[in-house]
mmCIF file of C-alpha atoms in Angstrom:
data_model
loop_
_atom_site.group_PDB
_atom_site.id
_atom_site.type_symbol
_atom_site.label_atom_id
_atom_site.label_comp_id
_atom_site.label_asym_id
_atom_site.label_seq_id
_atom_site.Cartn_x
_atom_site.Cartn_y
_atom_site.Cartn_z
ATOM 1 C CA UNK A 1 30.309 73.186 25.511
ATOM 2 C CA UNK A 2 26.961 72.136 24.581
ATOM 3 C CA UNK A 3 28.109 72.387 20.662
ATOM 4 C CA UNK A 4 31.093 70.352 21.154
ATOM 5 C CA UNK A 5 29.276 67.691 22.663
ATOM 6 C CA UNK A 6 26.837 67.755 20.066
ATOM 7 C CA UNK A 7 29.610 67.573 17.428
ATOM 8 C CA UNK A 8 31.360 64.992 19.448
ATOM 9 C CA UNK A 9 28.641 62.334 20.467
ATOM 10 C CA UNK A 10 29.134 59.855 17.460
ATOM 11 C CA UNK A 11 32.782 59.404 18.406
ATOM 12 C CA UNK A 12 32.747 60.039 22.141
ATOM 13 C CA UNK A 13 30.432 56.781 22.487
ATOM 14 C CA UNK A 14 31.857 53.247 22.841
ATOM 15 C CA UNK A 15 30.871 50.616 20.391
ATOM 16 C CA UNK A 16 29.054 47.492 21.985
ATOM 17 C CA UNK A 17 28.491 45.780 18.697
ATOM 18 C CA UNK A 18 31.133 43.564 18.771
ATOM 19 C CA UNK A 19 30.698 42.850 22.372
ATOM 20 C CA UNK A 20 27.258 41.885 21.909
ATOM 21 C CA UNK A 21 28.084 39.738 19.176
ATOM 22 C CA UNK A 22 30.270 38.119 21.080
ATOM 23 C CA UNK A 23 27.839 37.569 23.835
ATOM 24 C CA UNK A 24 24.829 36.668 22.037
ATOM 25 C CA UNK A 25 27.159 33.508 20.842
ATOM 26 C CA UNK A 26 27.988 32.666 24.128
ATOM 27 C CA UNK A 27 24.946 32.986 25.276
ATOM 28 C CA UNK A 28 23.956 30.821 22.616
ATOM 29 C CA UNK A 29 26.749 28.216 22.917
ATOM 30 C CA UNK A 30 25.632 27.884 26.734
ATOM 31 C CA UNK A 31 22.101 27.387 25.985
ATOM 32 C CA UNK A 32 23.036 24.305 23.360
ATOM 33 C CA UNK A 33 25.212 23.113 25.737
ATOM 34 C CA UNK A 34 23.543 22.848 28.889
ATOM 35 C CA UNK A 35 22.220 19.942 30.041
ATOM 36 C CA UNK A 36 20.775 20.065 34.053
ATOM 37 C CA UNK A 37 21.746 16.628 35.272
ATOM 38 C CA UNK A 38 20.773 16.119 38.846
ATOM 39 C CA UNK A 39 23.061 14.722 41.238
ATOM 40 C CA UNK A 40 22.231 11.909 43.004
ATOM 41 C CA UNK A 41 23.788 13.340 46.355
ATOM 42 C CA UNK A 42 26.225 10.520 47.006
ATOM 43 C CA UNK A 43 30.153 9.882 45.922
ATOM 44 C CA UNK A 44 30.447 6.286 45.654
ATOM 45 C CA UNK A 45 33.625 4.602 45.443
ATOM 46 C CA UNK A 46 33.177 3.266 41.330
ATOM 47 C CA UNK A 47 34.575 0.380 40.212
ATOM 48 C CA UNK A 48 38.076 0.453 38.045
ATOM 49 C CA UNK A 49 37.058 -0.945 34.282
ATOM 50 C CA UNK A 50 38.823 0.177 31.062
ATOM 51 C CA UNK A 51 35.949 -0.312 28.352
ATOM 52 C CA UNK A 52 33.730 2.417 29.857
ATOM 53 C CA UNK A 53 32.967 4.789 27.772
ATOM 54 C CA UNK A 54 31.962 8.794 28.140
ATOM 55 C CA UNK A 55 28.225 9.177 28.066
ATOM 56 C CA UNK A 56 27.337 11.917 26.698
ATOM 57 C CA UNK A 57 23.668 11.577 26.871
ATOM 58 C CA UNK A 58 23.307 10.673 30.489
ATOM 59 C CA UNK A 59 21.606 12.836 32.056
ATOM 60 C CA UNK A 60 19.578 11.055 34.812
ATOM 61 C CA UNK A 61 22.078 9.656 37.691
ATOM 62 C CA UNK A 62 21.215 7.012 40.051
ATOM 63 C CA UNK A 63 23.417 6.804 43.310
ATOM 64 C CA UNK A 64 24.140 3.472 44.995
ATOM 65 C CA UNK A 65 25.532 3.169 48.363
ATOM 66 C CA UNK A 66 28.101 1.010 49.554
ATOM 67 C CA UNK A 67 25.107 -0.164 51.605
ATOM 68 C CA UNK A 68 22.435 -0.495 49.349
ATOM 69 C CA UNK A 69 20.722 3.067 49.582
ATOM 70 C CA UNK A 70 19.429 4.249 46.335
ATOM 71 C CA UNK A 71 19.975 8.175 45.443
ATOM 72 C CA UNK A 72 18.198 10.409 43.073
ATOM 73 C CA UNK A 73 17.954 14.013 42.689
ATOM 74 C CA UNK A 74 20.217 14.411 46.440
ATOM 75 C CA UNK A 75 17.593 12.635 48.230
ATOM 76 C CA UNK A 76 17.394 8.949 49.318
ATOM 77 C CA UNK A 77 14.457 6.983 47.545
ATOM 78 C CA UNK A 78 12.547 3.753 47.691
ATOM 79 C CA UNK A 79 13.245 1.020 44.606
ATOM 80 C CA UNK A 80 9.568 1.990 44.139
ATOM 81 C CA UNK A 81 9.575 5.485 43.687
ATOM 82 C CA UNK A 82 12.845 5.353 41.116
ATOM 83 C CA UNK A 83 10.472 4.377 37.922
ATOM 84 C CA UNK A 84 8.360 6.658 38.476
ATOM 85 C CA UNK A 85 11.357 9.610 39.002
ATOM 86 C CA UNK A 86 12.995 8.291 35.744
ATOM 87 C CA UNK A 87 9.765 8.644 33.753
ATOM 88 C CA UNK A 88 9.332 11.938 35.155
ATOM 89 C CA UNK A 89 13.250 12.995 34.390
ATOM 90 C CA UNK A 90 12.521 11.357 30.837
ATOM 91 C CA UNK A 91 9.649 13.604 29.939
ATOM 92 C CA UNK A 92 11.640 16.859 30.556
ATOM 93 C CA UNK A 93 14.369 15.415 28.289
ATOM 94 C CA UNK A 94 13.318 12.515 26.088
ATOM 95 C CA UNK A 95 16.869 11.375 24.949
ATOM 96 C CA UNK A 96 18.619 11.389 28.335
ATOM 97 C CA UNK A 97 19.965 7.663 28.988
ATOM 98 C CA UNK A 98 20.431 6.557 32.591
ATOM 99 C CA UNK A 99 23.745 6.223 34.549
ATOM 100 C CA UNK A 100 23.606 4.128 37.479
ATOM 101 C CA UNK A 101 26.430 5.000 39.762
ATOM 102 C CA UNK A 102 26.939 1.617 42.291
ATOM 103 C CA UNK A 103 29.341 1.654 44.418
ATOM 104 C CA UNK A 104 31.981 -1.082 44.049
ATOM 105 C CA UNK A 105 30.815 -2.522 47.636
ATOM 106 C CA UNK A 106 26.869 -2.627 46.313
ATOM 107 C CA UNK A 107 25.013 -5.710 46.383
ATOM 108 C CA UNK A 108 24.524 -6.449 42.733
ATOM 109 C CA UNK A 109 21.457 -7.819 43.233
ATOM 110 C CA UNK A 110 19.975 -3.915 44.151
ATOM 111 C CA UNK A 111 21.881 -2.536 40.781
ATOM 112 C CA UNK A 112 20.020 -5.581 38.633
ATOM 113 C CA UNK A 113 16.468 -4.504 40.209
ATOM 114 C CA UNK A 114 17.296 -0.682 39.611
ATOM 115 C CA UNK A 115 17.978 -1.667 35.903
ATOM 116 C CA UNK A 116 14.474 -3.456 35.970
ATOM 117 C CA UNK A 117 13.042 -0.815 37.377
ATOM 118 C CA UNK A 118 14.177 1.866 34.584
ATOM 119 C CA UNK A 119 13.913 -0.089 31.744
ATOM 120 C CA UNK A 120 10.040 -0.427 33.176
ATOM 121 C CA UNK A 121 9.933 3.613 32.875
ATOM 122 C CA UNK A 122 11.058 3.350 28.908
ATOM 123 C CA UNK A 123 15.107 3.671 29.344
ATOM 124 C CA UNK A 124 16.763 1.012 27.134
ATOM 125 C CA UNK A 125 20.542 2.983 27.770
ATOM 126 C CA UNK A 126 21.530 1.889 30.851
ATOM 127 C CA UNK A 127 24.912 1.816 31.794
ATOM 128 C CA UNK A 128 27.212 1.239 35.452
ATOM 129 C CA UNK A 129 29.263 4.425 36.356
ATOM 130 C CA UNK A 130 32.944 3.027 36.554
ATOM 131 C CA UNK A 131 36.563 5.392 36.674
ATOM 132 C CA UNK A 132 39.669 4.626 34.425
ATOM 133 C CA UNK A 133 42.239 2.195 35.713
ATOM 134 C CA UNK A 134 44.857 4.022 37.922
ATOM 135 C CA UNK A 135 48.082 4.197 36.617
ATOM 136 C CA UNK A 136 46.645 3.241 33.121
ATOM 137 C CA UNK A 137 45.501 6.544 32.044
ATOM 138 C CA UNK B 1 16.897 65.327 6.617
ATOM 139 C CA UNK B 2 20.128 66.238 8.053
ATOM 140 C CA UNK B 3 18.626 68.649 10.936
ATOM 141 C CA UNK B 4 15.777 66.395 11.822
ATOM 142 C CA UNK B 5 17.921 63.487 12.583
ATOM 143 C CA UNK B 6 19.850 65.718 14.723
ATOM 144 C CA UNK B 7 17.145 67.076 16.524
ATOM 145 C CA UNK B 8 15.895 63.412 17.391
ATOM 146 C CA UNK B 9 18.502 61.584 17.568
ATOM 147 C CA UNK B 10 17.984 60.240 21.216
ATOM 148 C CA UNK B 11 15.007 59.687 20.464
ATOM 149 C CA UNK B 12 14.968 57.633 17.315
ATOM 150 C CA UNK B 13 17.545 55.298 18.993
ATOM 151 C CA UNK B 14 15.831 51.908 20.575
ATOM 152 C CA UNK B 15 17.159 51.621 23.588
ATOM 153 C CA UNK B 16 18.463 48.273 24.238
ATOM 154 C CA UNK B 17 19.856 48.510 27.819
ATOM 155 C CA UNK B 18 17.248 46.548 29.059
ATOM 156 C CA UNK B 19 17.893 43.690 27.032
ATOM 157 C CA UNK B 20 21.134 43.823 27.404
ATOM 158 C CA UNK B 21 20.803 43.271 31.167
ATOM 159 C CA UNK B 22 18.559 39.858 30.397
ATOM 160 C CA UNK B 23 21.459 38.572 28.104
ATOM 161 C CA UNK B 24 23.981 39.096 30.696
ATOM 162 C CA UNK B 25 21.557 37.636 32.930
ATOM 163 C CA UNK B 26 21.013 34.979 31.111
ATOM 164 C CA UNK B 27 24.430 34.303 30.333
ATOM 165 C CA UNK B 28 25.868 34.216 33.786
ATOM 166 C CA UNK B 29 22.798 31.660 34.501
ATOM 167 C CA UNK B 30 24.006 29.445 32.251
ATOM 168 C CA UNK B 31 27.689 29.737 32.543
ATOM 169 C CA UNK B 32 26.816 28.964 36.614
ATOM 170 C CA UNK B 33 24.637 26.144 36.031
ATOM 171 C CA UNK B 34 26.391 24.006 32.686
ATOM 172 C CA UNK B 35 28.458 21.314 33.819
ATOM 173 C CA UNK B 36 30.764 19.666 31.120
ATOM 174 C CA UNK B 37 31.702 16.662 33.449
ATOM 175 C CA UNK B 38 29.870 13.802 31.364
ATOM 176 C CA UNK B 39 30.271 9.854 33.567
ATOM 177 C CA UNK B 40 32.610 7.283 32.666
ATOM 178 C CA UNK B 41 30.255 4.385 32.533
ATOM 179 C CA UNK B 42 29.903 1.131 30.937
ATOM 180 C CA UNK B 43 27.038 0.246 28.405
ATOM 181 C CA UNK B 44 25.376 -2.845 30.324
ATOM 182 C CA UNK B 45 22.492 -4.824 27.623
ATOM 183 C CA UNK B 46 20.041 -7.081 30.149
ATOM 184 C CA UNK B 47 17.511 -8.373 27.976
ATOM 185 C CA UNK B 48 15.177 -9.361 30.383
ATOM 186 C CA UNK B 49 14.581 -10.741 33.411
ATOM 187 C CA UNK B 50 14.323 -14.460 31.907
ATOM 188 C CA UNK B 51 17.189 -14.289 29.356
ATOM 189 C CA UNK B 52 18.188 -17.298 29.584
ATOM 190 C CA UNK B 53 14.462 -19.282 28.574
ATOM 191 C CA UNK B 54 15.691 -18.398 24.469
ATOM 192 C CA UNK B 55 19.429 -18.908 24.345
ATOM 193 C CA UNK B 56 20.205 -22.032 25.915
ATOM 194 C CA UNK B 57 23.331 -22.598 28.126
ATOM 195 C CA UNK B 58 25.543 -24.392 25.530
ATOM 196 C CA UNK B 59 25.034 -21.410 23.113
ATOM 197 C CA UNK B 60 26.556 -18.878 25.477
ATOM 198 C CA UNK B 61 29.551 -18.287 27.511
ATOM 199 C CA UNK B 62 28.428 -18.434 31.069
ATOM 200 C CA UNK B 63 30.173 -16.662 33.712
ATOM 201 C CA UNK B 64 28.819 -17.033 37.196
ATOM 202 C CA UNK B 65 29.950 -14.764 39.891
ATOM 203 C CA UNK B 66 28.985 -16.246 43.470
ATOM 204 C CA UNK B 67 27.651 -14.485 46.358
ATOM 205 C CA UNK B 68 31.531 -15.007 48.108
ATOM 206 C CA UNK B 69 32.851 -13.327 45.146
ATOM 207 C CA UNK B 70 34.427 -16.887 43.197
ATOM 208 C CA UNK B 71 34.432 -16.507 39.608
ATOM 209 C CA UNK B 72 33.311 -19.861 37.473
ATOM 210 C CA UNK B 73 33.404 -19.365 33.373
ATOM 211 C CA UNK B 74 31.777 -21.776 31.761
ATOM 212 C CA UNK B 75 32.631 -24.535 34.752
ATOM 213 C CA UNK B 76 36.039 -23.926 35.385
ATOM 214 C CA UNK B 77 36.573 -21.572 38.825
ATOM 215 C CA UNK B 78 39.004 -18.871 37.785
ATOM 216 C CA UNK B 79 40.325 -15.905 39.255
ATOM 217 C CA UNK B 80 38.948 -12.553 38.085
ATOM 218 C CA UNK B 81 42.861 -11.498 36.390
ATOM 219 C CA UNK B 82 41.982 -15.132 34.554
ATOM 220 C CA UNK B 83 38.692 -14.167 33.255
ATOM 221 C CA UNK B 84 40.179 -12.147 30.257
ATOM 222 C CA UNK B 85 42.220 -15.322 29.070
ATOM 223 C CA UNK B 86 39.458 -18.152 29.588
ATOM 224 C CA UNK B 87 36.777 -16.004 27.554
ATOM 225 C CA UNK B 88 39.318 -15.096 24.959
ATOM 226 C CA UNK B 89 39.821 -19.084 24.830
ATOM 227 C CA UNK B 90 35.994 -20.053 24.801
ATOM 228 C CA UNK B 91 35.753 -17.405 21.977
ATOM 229 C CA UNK B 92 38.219 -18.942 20.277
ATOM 230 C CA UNK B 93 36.554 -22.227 20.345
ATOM 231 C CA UNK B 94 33.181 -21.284 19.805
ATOM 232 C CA UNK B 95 33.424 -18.865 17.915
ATOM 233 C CA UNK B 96 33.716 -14.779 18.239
ATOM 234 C CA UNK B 97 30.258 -13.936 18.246
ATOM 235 C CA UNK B 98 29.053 -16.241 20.637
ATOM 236 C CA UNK B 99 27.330 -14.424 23.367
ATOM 237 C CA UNK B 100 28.515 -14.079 26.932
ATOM 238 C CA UNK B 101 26.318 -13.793 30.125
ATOM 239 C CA UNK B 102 27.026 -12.897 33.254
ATOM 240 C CA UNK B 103 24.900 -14.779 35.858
ATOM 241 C CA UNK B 104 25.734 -12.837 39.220
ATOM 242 C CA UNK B 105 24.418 -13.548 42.810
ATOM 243 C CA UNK B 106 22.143 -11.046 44.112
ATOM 244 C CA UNK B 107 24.460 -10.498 47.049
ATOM 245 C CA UNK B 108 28.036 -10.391 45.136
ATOM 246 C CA UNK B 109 29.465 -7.082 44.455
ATOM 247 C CA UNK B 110 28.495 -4.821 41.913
ATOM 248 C CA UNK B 111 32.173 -3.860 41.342
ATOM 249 C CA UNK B 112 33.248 -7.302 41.242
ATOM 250 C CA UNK B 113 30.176 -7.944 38.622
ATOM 251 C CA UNK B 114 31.523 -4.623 36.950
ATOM 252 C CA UNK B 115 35.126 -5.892 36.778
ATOM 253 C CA UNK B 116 33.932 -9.485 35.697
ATOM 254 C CA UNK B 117 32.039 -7.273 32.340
ATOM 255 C CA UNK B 118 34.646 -5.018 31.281
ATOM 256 C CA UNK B 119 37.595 -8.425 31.282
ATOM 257 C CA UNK B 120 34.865 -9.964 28.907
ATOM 258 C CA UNK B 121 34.260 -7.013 26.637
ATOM 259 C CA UNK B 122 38.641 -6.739 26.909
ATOM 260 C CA UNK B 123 38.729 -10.715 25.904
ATOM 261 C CA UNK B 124 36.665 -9.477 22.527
ATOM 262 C CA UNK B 125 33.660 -10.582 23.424
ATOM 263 C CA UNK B 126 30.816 -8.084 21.203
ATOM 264 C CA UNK B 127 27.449 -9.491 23.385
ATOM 265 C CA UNK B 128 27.810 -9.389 27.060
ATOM 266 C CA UNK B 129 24.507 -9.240 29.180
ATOM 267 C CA UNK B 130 23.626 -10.004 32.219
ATOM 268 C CA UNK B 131 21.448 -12.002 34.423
ATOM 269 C CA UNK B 132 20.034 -12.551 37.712
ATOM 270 C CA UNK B 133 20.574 -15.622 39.168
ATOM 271 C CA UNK B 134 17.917 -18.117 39.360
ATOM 272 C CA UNK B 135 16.237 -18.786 42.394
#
């Protein structure tokens, strides 16, 4: 018995190398990938427009409310406190651009000081979160 | 050479069950936490707060949005499906690069100022910005 293992261990024991290649991609794929953008908290209802484009660089979400309540990071802020959350979101990732998401009902008066207020923390990419058209693709 | 690798074969090996546990880890981590879901947003340029002190009116295409929501480009009140057709016709006359601004009230809606952008860019206009309105 104790031969036959002996003789037998080479073959008897599963080979992970493949598997681990295959992880160690994946694991790197997910890493490259990743990007942690924060919530703001808030669904608003977004305006229809068929020029918007995919951003694929932005990372740091601002929620407006139908009302006028300003969301960041799931928690409602002052117009204040959102340059100084947008410089701290830009240091962690330098090339994030901002997305403001307003909802259609928003006073665009609160959307025009938000966009003061982040280009003040350094953010020149600012865009307005809109959907596709419905029925239009 | 034969008999001693034998003998320590367990021992000889690195064992690497440890770090296979942190890659798993690690992998589960970030499958959990990557989202792919990337907004649908539209680029919006606002120069400054005083945009209009360097380009004067006459230079640009002015679309004014009031606070009840009515729609003037250049002077003429249109509706906002009309928007799309009057800037393709101002571009037309004044040529394709001219500018376009969008002076909204502070209290009309940002969907309506939204809506008001995206006709413009669809009309051809390259330069749309926008602007608060003058108080």
């Amino acid at each position: 018995m104790a031969r036959r293992h002996a003789e037998r261990q080479e073959e008897t024991e599963v080979n992970i190398t493949p598997m681990l290649d295959i992880v160690f991609i994946m694991l790197i794929f997910f890493i490259v990938t990743t990007s942690f953008i924060r919530e703001t908290g808030i669904d608003p209802q977004r305006p229809e427009a068929l020029t918007a484009t995919k951003q694929e660089r932005g990372n740091i979400l601002i929620g407006v409310s139908a009302s006028g309540q300003i969301w960041m990071d799931k928690r409602a802020v002052e117009l204040g406190a959102v340059r100084q959350m947008v410089e701290q979101a830009r240091n962690e990732s330098p090339e994030s651009t901002v997305v403001i998401i307003a909802d259609e009902r928003a006073s665009s008066g609160i959307v025009m000081d938000l966009m003061d207020q982040v280009r003040l923390a350094g953010v020149l990419n600012i865009s307005v979160a809109a959907q596709p058209v419905a029925g239009e693709g | 050479m034969r008999r001693k690798r034998r003998r320590g074969g367990e021992e000889a090996e690195i064992n690497i069950t440890p770090m296979l546990d942190i890659v798993f880890i690690m992998l589960i981590f970030f499958i959990v936490t990557t989202s792919f879901v990337k907004e649908i947003a539209l680029d919006l340029n606002r120069p400054s707060t005083e945009p209009l002190e360097e380009k004067r009116i006459a230079e640009v295409i002015t679309i004014r949005i009031a606070a009840n929501g009515q729609i003037e480009v250049g002077d003429r009140p249109v509706d906002i499906r009309a928007v799309r057709a009057n800037v393709e016709g101002e571009l037309a006359t004044q040529g394709f690069d001219t500018p376009v601004v969008v002076i909204a009230d502070r209290a009309a809606d940002s969907g309506l100022m939204v809506r008001v952008i995206d006709q413009a860019r669809m009309a051809g206009a390259e330069n749309v910005s926008l602007a608060a309105m003058s108080r």
